[in-house]
mmCIF file of C-alpha atoms in Angstrom:
data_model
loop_
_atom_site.group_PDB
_atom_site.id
_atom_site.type_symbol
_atom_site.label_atom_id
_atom_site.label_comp_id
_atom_site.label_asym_id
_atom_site.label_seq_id
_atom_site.Cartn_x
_atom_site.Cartn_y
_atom_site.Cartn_z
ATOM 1 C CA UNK A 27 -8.804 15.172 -3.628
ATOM 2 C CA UNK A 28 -5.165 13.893 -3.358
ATOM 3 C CA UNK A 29 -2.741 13.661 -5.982
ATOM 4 C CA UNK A 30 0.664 11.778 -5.608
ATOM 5 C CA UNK A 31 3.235 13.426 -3.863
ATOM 6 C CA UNK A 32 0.735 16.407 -1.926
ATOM 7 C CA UNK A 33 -0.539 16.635 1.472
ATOM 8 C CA UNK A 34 -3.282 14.532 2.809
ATOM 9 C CA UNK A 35 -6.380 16.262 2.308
ATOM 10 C CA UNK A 36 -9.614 15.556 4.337
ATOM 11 C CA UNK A 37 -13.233 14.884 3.735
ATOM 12 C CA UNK A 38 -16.154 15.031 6.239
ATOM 13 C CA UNK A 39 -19.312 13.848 5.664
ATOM 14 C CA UNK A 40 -22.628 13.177 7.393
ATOM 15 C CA UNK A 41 -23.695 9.768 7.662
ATOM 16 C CA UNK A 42 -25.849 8.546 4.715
ATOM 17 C CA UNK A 43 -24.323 11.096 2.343
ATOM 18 C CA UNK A 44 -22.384 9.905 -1.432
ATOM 19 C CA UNK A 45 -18.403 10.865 -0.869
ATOM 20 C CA UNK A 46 -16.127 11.504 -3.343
ATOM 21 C CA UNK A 47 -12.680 11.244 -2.887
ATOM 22 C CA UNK A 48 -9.824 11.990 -6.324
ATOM 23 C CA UNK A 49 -7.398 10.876 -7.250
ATOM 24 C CA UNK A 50 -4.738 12.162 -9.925
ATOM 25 C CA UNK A 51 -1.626 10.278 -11.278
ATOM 26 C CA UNK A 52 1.150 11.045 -13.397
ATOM 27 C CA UNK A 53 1.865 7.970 -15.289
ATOM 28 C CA UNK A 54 0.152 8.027 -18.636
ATOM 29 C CA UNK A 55 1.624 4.278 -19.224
ATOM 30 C CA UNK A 56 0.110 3.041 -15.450
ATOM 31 C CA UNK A 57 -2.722 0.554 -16.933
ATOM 32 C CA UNK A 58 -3.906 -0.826 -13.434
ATOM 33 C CA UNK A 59 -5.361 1.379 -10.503
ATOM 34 C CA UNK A 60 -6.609 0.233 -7.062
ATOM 35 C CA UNK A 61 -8.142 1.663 -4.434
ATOM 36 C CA UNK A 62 -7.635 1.224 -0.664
ATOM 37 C CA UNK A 63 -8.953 1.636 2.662
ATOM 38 C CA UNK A 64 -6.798 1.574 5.307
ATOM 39 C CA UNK A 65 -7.821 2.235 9.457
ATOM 40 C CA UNK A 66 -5.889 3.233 11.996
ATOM 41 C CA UNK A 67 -2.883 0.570 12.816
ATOM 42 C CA UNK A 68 -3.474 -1.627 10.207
ATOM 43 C CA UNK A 69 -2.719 -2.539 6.704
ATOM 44 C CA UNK A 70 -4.791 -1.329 3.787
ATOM 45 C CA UNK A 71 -7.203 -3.425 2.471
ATOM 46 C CA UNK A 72 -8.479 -3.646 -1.134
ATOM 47 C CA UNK A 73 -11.420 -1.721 -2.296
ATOM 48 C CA UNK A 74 -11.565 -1.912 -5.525
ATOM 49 C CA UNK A 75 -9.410 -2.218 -8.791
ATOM 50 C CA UNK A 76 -10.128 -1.065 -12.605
ATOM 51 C CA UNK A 77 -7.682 -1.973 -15.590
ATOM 52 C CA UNK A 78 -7.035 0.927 -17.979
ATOM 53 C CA UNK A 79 -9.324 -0.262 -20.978
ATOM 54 C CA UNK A 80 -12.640 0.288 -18.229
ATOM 55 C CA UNK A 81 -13.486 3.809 -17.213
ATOM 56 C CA UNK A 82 -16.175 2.758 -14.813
ATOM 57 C CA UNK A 83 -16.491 -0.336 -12.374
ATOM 58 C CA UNK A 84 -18.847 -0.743 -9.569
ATOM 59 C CA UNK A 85 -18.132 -2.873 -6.563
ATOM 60 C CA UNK A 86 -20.667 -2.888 -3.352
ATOM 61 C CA UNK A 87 -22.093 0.242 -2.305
ATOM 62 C CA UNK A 88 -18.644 1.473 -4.273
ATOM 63 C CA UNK A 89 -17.672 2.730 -7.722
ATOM 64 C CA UNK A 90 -14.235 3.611 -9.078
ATOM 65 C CA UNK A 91 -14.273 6.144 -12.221
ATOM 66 C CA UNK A 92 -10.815 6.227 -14.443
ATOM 67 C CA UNK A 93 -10.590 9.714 -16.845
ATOM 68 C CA UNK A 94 -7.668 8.579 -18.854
ATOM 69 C CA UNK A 95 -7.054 11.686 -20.758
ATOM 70 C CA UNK A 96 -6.921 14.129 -17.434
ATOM 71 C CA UNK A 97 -5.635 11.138 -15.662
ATOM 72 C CA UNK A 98 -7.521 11.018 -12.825
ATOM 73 C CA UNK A 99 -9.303 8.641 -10.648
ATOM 74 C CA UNK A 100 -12.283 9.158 -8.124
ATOM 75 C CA UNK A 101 -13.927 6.484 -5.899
ATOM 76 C CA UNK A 102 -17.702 7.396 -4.526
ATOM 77 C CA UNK A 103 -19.264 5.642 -2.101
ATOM 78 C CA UNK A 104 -22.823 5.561 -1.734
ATOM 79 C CA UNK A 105 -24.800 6.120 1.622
ATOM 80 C CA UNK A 106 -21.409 6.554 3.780
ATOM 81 C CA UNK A 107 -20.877 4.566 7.211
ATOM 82 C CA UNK A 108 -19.225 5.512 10.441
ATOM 83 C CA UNK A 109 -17.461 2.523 9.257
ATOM 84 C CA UNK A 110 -16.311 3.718 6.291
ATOM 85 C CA UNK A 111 -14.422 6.371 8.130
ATOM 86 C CA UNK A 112 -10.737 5.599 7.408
ATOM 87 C CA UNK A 113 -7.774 6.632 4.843
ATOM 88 C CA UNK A 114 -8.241 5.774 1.482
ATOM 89 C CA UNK A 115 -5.369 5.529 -0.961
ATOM 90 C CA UNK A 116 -5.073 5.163 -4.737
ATOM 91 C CA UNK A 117 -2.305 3.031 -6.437
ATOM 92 C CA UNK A 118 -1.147 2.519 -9.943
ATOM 93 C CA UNK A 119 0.568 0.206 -11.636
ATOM 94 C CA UNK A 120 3.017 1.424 -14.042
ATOM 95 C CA UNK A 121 3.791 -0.976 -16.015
ATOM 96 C CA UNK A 122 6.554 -1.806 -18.171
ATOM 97 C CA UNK A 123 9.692 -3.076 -16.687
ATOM 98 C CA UNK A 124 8.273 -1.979 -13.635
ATOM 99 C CA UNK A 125 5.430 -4.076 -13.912
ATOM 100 C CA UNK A 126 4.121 -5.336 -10.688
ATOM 101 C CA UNK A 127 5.251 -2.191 -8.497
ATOM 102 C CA UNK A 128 2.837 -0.357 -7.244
ATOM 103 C CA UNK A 129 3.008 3.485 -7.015
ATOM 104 C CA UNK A 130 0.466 5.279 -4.029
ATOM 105 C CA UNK A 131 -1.260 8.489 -3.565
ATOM 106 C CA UNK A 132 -0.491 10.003 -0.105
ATOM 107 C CA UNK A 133 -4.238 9.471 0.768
ATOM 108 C CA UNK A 134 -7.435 10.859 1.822
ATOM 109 C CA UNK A 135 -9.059 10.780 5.415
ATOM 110 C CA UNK A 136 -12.441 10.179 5.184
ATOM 111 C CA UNK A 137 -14.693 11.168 8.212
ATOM 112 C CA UNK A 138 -17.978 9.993 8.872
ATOM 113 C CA UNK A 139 -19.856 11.608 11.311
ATOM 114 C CA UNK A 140 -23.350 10.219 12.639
ATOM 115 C CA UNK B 20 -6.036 -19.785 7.647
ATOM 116 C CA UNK B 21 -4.648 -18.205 4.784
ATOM 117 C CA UNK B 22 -2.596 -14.641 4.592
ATOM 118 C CA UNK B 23 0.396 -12.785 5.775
ATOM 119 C CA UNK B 24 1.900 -12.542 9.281
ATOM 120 C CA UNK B 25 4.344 -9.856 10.308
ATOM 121 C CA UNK B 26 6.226 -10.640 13.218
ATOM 122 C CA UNK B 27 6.251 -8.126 16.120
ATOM 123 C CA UNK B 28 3.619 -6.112 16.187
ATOM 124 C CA UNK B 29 5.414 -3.147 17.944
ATOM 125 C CA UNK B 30 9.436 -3.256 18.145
ATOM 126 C CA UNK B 31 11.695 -0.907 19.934
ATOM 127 C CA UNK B 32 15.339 -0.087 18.762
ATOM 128 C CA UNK B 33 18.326 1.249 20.071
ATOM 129 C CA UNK B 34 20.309 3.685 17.839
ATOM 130 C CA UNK B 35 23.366 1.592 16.018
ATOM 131 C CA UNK B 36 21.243 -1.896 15.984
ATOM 132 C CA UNK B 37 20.330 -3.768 13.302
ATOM 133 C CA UNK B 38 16.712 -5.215 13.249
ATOM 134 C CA UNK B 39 14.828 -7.978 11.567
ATOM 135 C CA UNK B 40 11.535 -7.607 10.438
ATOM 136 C CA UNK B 41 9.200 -10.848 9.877
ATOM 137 C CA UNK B 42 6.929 -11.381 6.875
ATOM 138 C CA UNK B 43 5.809 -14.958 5.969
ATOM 139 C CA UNK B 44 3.031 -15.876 3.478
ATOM 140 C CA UNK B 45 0.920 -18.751 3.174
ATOM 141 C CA UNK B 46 -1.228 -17.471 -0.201
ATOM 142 C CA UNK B 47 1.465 -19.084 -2.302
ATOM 143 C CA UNK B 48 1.930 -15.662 -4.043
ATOM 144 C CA UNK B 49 5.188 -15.149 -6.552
ATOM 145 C CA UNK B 50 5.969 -11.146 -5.506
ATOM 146 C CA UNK B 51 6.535 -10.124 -2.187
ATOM 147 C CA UNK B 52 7.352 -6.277 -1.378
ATOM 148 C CA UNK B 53 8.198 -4.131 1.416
ATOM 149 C CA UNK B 54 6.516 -0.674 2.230
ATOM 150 C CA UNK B 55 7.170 2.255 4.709
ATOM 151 C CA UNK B 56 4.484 4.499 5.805
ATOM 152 C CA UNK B 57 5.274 7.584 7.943
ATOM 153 C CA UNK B 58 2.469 9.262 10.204
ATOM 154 C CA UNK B 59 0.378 11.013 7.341
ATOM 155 C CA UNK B 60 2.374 9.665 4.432
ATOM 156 C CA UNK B 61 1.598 7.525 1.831
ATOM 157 C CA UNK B 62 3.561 3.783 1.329
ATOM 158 C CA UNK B 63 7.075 3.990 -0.193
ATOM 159 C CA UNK B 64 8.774 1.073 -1.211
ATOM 160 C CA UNK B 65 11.710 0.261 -0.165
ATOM 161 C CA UNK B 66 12.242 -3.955 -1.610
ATOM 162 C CA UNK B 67 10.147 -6.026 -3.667
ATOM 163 C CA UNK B 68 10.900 -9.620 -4.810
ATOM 164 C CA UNK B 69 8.723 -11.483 -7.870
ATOM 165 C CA UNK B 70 10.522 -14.550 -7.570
ATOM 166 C CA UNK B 71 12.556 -16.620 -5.406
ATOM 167 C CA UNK B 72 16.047 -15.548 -4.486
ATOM 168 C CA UNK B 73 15.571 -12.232 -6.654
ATOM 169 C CA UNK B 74 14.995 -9.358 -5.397
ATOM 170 C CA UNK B 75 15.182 -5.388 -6.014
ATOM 171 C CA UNK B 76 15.540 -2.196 -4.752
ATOM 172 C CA UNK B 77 12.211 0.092 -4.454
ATOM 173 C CA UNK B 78 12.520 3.823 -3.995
ATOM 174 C CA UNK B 79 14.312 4.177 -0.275
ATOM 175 C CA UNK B 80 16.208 1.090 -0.575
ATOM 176 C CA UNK B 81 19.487 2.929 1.468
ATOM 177 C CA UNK B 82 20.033 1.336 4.922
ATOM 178 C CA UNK B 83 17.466 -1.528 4.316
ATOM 179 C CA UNK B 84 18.770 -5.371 3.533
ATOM 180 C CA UNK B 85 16.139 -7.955 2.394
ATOM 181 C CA UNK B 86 16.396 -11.740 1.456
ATOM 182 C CA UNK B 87 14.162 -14.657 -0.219
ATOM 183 C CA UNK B 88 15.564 -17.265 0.190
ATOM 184 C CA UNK B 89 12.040 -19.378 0.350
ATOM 185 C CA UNK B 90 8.648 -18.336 -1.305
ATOM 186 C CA UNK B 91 6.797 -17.687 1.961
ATOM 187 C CA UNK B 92 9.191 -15.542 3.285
ATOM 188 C CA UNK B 93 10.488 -11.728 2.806
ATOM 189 C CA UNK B 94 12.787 -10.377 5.792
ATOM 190 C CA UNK B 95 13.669 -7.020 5.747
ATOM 191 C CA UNK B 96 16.496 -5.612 7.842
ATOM 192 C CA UNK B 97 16.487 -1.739 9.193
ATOM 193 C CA UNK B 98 20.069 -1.409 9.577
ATOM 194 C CA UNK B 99 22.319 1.211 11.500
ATOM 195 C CA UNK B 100 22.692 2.637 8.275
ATOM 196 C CA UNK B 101 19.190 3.844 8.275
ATOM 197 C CA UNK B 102 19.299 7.521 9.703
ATOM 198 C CA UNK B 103 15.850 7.729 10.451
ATOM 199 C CA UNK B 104 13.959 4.297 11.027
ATOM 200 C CA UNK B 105 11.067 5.238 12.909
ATOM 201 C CA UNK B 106 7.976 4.222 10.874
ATOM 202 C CA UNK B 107 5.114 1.926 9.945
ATOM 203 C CA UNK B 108 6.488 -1.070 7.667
ATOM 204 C CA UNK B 109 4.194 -2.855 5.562
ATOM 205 C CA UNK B 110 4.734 -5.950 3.914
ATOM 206 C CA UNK B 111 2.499 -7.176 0.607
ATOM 207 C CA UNK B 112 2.258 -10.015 -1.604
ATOM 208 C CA UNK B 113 1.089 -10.301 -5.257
ATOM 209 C CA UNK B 114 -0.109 -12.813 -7.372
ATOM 210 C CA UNK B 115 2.337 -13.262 -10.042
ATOM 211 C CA UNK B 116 4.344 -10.321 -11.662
ATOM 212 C CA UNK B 117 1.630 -7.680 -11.406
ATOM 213 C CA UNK B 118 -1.926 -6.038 -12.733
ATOM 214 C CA UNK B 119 -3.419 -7.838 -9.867
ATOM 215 C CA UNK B 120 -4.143 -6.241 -6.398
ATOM 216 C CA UNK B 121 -1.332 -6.669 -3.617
ATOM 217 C CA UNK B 122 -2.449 -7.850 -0.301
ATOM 218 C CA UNK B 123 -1.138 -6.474 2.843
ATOM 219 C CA UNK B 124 -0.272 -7.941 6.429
ATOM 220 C CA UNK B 125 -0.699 -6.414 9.553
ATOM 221 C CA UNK B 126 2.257 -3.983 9.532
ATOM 222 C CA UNK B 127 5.212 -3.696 12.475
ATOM 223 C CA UNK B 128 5.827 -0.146 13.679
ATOM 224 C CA UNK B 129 9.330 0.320 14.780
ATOM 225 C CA UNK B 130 10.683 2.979 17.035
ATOM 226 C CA UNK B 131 13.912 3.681 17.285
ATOM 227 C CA UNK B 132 14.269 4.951 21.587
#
């Protein structure tokens, strides 16, 4: 999984399998996460977003988990694409007078392989 | 059609110029911020504005200018000052002040030659 501020760690999967990729942050204040998928050359694009009073949200074919007390974020998604193959990044908002800024993981690459 | 442009695409610098980097937005969004990504990095920011003609510093601010002087629009100059400019720039808009997800443009990779 990645954590903010460590190398980019990798995942490989076979098409059609669940992937996990986690996420750990070191704000205890940060009461917004997103997650983001970003491809090669181009901007990230949302995912999907949880607010800190949810510890589970499910989007399409994705789910975000939030574990509050360990801090810690994962996002699974189901029956994995060639498609789906990209960098995925987690970002927190922290809140406070810095409310608005986001802060991001140094991402995940996710390969899918056919 | 309704989003955010960055103007160039790819943009090539020579070492003591100043550059200007394009972002306009048409989503009538309140914050605007600037990002750099370097090859296997995450996004650092260097500005971010959440209102008209306001604007601060993010975390590697040095050697970076920015302006608002209109809603739509967040320039950010890369300076001489900036030692080591090669990167991926990303530029993002918010709805209001925050707890809502930022949207991203295109991004403009600069290389300094």
């Amino acid at each position: 999984g990645e954590s903010v501020g460590l190398h980019l760690p990798t995942l490989s999967v076979q098409e059609g399998d669940n992937s996990i990729i986690n996420c750990a942050y070191s704000n205890s204040a940060s009461d917004y996460f997103i997650w983001y998928k970003q491809e090669s050359g181009k901007g990230p694009q949302f995912i999907i977003d949880i607010r800190s009073n949810m510890d589970k949200r499910q989007g399409q074919r994705v789910t975000v988990l939030l574990n509050k007390t360990v801090k810690h974020l994962s996002l699974q998604i189901a029956a994995t694409q060639p498609g789906d193959s990209a960098v995925y990044f987690c970002a927190e908002d922290s809140g406070g007078t810095s409310y608005g800024k986001l802060t991001f993981g140094q991402g995940t690459i996710l390969t899918v392989h056919p | 059609d309704g989003g955010i442009t960055q103007s160039p695409k790819y943009l090539f610098r020579k070492e003591g110029q100043n550059v200007t980097l394009s972002c306009e937005q048409n989503l009538n969004h309140d914050a605007m911020y600037w990002y750099r990504q370097d090859p296997g990095q995450g996004l650092r920011l260097i500005y971010y504005s959440q209102i008209v003609n306001d604007f601060q510093k993010g975390d590697i601010a040095e050697g970076y200018s920015v302006s608002r002087e209109k809603k739509e629009s967040f320039p950010l100059t890369v300076t001489s000052a900036q030692k080591n400019p090669t990167a991926f720039y990303l530029c993002a808009t918010q709805v209001g002040r925050g707890g809502t997800e930022a949207f991203f443009g295109q991004g403009t990779r600069l290389t300094v030659v």
